[in-house]
CSV table of C-alpha atoms in Angstrom, one decimal:
chain,number,residue,atom,x,y,z
T,1,MET,CA,15.4,18.5,8.1
T,2,ARG,CA,12.7,20.1,5.5
T,3,LEU,CA,9.5,17.9,5.4
T,4,VAL,CA,9.1,16.5,1.9
T,5,GLU,CA,6.4,17.6,-0.2
T,6,PRO,CA,4.3,14.9,-1.8
T,7,VAL,CA,5.9,12.5,-3.8
T,8,VAL,CA,9.2,14.4,-3.5
T,9,PRO,CA,11.4,13.2,-0.5
T,10,ALA,CA,14.5,15.3,0.5
T,11,ALA,CA,17.8,14.7,-0.9
T,12,PRO,CA,19.8,12.3,-1.1
T,13,ALA,CA,16.9,9.9,-1.6
T,14,ALA,CA,15.3,12.8,-3.7
T,15,GLU,CA,17.2,11.6,-6.9
T,16,ALA,CA,15.7,8.1,-6.3
T,17,GLN,CA,12.4,9.7,-6.0
T,18,GLU,CA,12.7,11.7,-9.3
T,19,ASP,CA,13.3,8.4,-11.0
T,20,MET,CA,10.1,7.2,-9.3
T,21,GLY,CA,8.3,10.3,-10.5
T,22,ASP,CA,5.1,10.4,-8.6
T,23,ALA,CA,5.2,6.6,-8.4
T,24,GLY,CA,6.0,6.5,-12.0
T,25,PRO,CA,7.7,5.7,-14.3
T,26,ALA,CA,10.1,3.9,-12.2
T,27,PHE,CA,7.4,2.5,-10.0
T,28,ALA,CA,4.8,0.1,-11.6
T,29,PRO,CA,1.5,2.0,-11.8
T,30,GLU,CA,-1.7,0.7,-10.1
T,31,GLU,CA,-2.9,-0.8,-13.4
T,32,ARG,CA,0.0,-3.3,-13.2
T,33,GLY,CA,-1.8,-4.8,-10.4
T,34,ARG,CA,-4.9,-5.8,-12.4
T,35,GLY,CA,-3.5,-9.0,-13.6
T,36,ASP,CA,-2.8,-9.8,-10.1
T,37,ALA,CA,-6.2,-8.5,-9.2
T,38,ARG,CA,-8.1,-10.9,-11.5
T,39,ARG,CA,-5.9,-13.9,-10.5
T,40,ALA,CA,-6.7,-13.0,-6.8
T,41,GLN,CA,-10.4,-12.7,-7.7
T,42,ASP,CA,-10.4,-16.3,-9.3
T,43,LYS,CA,-8.5,-17.6,-6.4
T,44,ARG,CA,-11.1,-16.2,-3.9
T,45,SER,CA,-14.1,-16.5,-6.1
T,46,SER,CA,-15.3,-19.0,-3.6
T,47,SER,CA,-15.2,-16.6,-0.8
T,48,VAL,CA,-16.7,-13.7,-2.4
T,49,ALA,CA,-20.3,-14.1,-3.2
T,50,THR,CA,-21.7,-13.3,-6.6
T,51,GLY,CA,-25.2,-12.2,-7.7
T,52,PRO,CA,-26.9,-12.6,-11.3
T,53,ALA,CA,-24.9,-11.4,-14.1
T,54,GLU,CA,-27.8,-9.2,-15.5
T,55,ARG,CA,-28.1,-7.5,-12.2
T,56,GLY,CA,-24.4,-7.1,-11.7
T,57,SER,CA,-24.3,-4.9,-14.7
T,58,GLY,CA,-26.7,-2.6,-13.1
T,59,LEU,CA,-24.7,-2.4,-9.8
T,60,ALA,CA,-21.5,-1.6,-11.6
T,61,GLU,CA,-23.1,1.8,-12.3
T,62,LEU,CA,-23.7,2.7,-8.6
T,63,PRO,CA,-21.2,4.8,-6.6
T,64,ASP,CA,-19.5,3.4,-3.7
T,65,ALA,CA,-21.8,4.9,-1.2
T,66,GLN,CA,-25.0,2.9,-2.5
T,67,LEU,CA,-22.9,-0.1,-2.9
T,68,VAL,CA,-21.9,0.2,0.7
T,69,VAL,CA,-25.5,0.7,1.8
T,70,LEU,CA,-26.7,-2.5,-0.1
T,71,GLY,CA,-23.8,-4.5,1.1
T,72,ALA,CA,-24.6,-3.7,4.6
T,73,ARG,CA,-27.9,-5.0,4.2
T,74,GLY,CA,-26.6,-8.2,2.8
T,75,ASP,CA,-26.7,-7.7,-0.8
T,76,VAL,CA,-23.9,-10.0,-2.1
T,77,GLY,CA,-23.9,-8.5,-5.6
T,78,ALA,CA,-23.0,-5.2,-4.1
T,79,LEU,CA,-20.2,-6.6,-2.1
T,80,GLU,CA,-18.8,-8.3,-5.3
T,81,GLN,CA,-19.0,-4.8,-7.0
T,82,LEU,CA,-16.9,-3.3,-4.4
T,83,TYR,CA,-14.4,-6.1,-4.6
T,84,ARG,CA,-14.0,-5.7,-8.4
T,85,ARG,CA,-13.8,-2.0,-8.1
T,86,HIS,CA,-11.1,-1.8,-5.5
T,87,VAL,CA,-9.2,-5.0,-5.5
T,88,ALA,CA,-6.5,-3.6,-8.0
T,89,PHE,CA,-5.9,-0.6,-5.5
T,90,ALA,CA,-5.7,-3.0,-2.6
T,91,ILE,CA,-3.3,-5.1,-4.0
T,92,HIS,CA,-1.1,-2.2,-5.4
T,93,LEU,CA,-1.2,-0.4,-1.9
T,94,ALA,CA,-0.1,-3.6,0.1
T,95,THR,CA,2.6,-4.5,-2.4
T,96,ARG,CA,3.9,-1.0,-2.1
T,97,ILE,CA,4.0,-1.1,1.6
T,98,GLU,CA,5.2,-4.6,1.9
T,99,GLY,CA,7.9,-4.2,-0.8
T,100,SER,CA,7.0,-7.6,-2.1
T,101,ALA,CA,4.0,-9.5,-3.8
T,102,ARG,CA,4.3,-12.4,-1.4
T,103,ASP,CA,1.4,-13.2,0.5
T,104,VAL,CA,-0.4,-9.8,-0.7
T,105,GLU,CA,-3.4,-11.8,-2.0
T,106,ASP,CA,-4.1,-13.2,1.5
T,107,ILE,CA,-3.7,-9.7,3.1
T,108,VAL,CA,-6.0,-8.2,0.7
T,109,HIS,CA,-8.6,-10.9,0.9
T,110,ASP,CA,-8.6,-10.9,4.9
T,111,ALA,CA,-8.9,-6.9,4.3
T,112,PHE,CA,-12.0,-7.3,2.2
T,113,LEU,CA,-13.6,-9.8,4.8
T,114,ARG,CA,-12.9,-7.5,7.6
T,115,ALA,CA,-14.4,-4.4,5.6
T,116,TYR,CA,-17.7,-6.5,4.9
T,117,GLU,CA,-18.0,-7.4,8.5
T,118,ARG,CA,-17.7,-3.7,9.5
T,119,LEU,CA,-19.6,-1.9,6.7
T,120,ASP,CA,-22.1,-0.6,9.4
T,121,ASP,CA,-19.2,1.1,11.1
T,122,LEU,CA,-18.4,3.3,8.1
T,123,VAL,CA,-19.7,6.7,8.8
T,124,ASP,CA,-19.2,8.0,5.3
T,125,PRO,CA,-20.1,5.4,2.8
T,126,ALA,CA,-18.6,7.2,0.0
T,127,ALA,CA,-15.2,6.9,1.8
T,128,PHE,CA,-15.1,3.1,1.2
T,129,ARG,CA,-11.8,3.1,-0.7
T,130,ALA,CA,-9.7,5.2,1.8
T,131,TRP,CA,-11.3,3.2,4.5
T,132,LEU,CA,-10.4,-0.2,2.8
T,133,GLY,CA,-6.9,1.4,2.5
T,134,SER,CA,-6.5,2.0,6.3
T,135,ILE,CA,-7.5,-1.9,6.8
T,136,ILE,CA,-5.0,-2.7,4.4
T,137,VAL,CA,-2.3,-0.7,6.3
T,138,HIS,CA,-3.3,-2.1,9.5
T,139,LYS,CA,-2.7,-5.7,8.3
T,140,VAL,CA,0.5,-5.1,6.7
T,141,ARG,CA,1.6,-3.4,9.7
T,142,SER,CA,0.6,-6.4,11.8
T,143,ARG,CA,2.3,-8.8,9.5
T,144,MET,CA,5.7,-6.8,9.3
T,145,ARG,CA,5.8,-6.6,13.1
T,146,ARG,CA,5.3,-10.3,13.4
T,147,ALA,CA,7.9,-11.0,10.8
T,148,ARG,CA,10.3,-8.7,12.5
T,149,LEU,CA,9.7,-10.4,16.0
T,150,LEU,CA,10.3,-13.8,14.4
T,151,GLY,CA,13.5,-12.6,13.1
T,152,VAL,CA,14.6,-11.5,16.2
T,153,LEU,CA,13.8,-14.6,17.9
T,154,GLY,CA,15.6,-16.5,15.2
T,155,MET,CA,12.3,-18.2,14.1
T,156,GLY,CA,12.0,-16.5,10.6
T,157,LYS,CA,13.6,-14.2,8.1
T,158,SER,CA,14.5,-10.7,9.3
T,159,SER,CA,13.3,-9.2,6.2
T,160,GLU,CA,11.9,-10.1,2.7
T,161,PRO,CA,13.8,-9.8,-0.4
T,162,VAL,CA,12.7,-6.7,-2.4
T,163,ASP,CA,10.3,-7.8,-5.3
T,164,LEU,CA,11.5,-5.4,-7.9
T,165,ASP,CA,9.1,-6.7,-10.6
T,166,ALA,CA,6.2,-5.9,-8.5
T,167,LEU,CA,7.5,-2.4,-7.4
T,168,ALA,CA,9.2,-1.2,-10.7
T,169,SER,CA,7.7,-0.2,-14.1
T,170,PRO,CA,8.9,-2.0,-17.1
T,171,ALA,CA,10.0,1.4,-18.3
T,172,ALA,CA,12.3,1.9,-15.3
T,173,SER,CA,16.0,2.0,-16.1
T,174,PRO,CA,18.4,-0.2,-14.5
T,175,HIS,CA,19.8,2.7,-12.4
T,176,ALA,CA,16.2,3.5,-11.0
T,177,ARG,CA,15.5,-0.2,-10.3
T,178,ALA,CA,18.8,-0.2,-8.3
T,179,GLN,CA,17.6,2.9,-6.3
T,180,ILE,CA,14.3,1.5,-5.7
T,181,ALA,CA,15.9,-1.7,-4.4
T,182,GLN,CA,18.1,0.2,-2.2
T,183,ILE,CA,15.5,2.5,-0.6
T,184,TYR,CA,13.3,-0.6,0.2
T,185,ALA,CA,16.0,-2.5,1.7
T,186,LEU,CA,16.8,0.5,3.9
T,187,LEU,CA,13.2,0.9,4.8
T,188,GLN,CA,13.0,-2.8,5.9
T,189,THR,CA,15.4,-2.0,8.6
T,190,LEU,CA,13.2,0.6,10.1
T,191,PRO,CA,10.2,0.2,12.6
T,192,ALA,CA,7.1,-0.7,10.7
T,193,ASP,CA,5.2,2.7,11.6
T,194,ASP,CA,8.0,4.9,10.2
T,195,ARG,CA,8.4,2.7,7.2
T,196,ILE,CA,4.8,2.8,6.4
T,197,ALA,CA,4.2,6.6,7.0
T,198,TRP,CA,7.1,7.3,4.6
T,199,ILE,CA,5.9,5.1,1.9
T,200,LEU,CA,2.5,6.4,2.1
T,201,ARG,CA,3.7,10.1,2.0
T,202,SER,CA,6.6,9.9,-0.5
T,203,VAL,CA,5.8,6.9,-2.7
T,204,GLU,CA,1.9,6.8,-2.7
T,205,GLY,CA,1.9,10.7,-2.7
T,206,HIS,CA,-0.9,11.1,0.1
T,207,ASP,CA,-1.2,14.3,1.9
T,208,LEU,CA,-0.4,14.4,5.6
T,209,GLU,CA,-3.8,14.4,6.9
T,210,THR,CA,-4.7,11.2,4.7
T,211,VAL,CA,-1.6,9.4,5.9
T,212,ALA,CA,-2.7,10.3,9.7
T,213,GLN,CA,-6.2,8.6,8.8
T,214,MET,CA,-4.7,5.6,7.2
T,215,THR,CA,-2.3,4.9,10.0
T,216,ASP,CA,-4.9,6.0,12.5
T,217,CYS,CA,-2.5,8.5,14.5
T,218,SER,CA,-2.1,12.2,15.0
T,219,LEU,CA,-0.9,14.6,12.5
T,220,ALA,CA,2.1,15.4,14.7
T,221,THR,CA,2.8,11.6,15.2
T,222,VAL,CA,2.8,10.9,11.4
T,223,LYS,CA,5.2,13.9,10.8
T,224,ARG,CA,7.7,12.7,13.3
T,225,ARG,CA,7.6,9.1,11.7
T,226,ILE,CA,8.1,10.5,8.3
T,227,SER,CA,10.8,12.8,9.5
T,228,ARG,CA,12.7,10.0,11.1
T,229,ALA,CA,12.4,7.7,8.2
T,230,GLN,CA,13.5,10.6,5.8
T,231,HIS,CA,16.6,11.5,8.2
T,232,PHE,CA,17.6,7.7,8.2
T,233,LEU,CA,17.4,7.5,4.3
T,234,ASP,CA,19.3,10.7,4.1
T,235,GLY,CA,22.2,9.3,6.1
T,236,HIS,CA,22.4,5.8,4.6
T,237,PHE,CA,21.2,6.1,1.0
T,238,VAL,CA,24.1,5.9,-1.6
T,239,ASP,CA,23.6,7.4,-5.1
T,240,SER,CA,26.0,5.6,-7.3
T,241,THR,CA,25.9,8.2,-9.9
T,242,SER,CA,27.1,10.9,-7.6
T,243,SER,CA,29.6,8.5,-6.2
T,244,GLU,CA,30.9,8.0,-9.9
T,245,ALA,CA,30.9,11.5,-10.5
T,246,SER,CA,33.1,12.6,-7.5
T,247,SER,CA,35.6,9.8,-8.1
């Protein structure tokens, strides 16, 4: 099985990925999360401290590295700027991995709180975004594993319905939306680690080294996970267009 290049999975899921087109146009772009981001921010405003408006405009010009240093010293205005700057990315990432917008705001809120608590642990302050992404991945993985266990025990749903409105671009064709729904339905049957690695690589388009960092595993391990997921999709994905053409 040839390992897929960034954002282009091997056939038969390749045609679905073509419709996704580097996370678009079939997939909703990150900007679609900005409305959710604003709602999440309003919902969580009581938990994220804010500073004076006039000072906030100055902080908005600072790079992440400086905001992280200030935030680690207890500057609540810097923490708010980090939240404003990266909340859309966080919601977008969590939704893509989860396959649904359900409970995503809670996951993102908890991830930011966790990041704020551990700012002193961040070796490279300029890498806050990628570091936050790894925290999001960890929290979504934990939720997926817990949901799977509850499903096995008969104490909850074995899988969540795919939220196409959160995943697909408004410009996506009905065929593309059907392909996205099928791929995510198949992914939900995979182990959480394989599913996450494949999405980060083939949907989000991250290189293998970044996927390994975000999932906290070796490069060899992440390659195996992606390969297993791709092999499963190759064996189970049904392209209705090809089926109709052959009939």
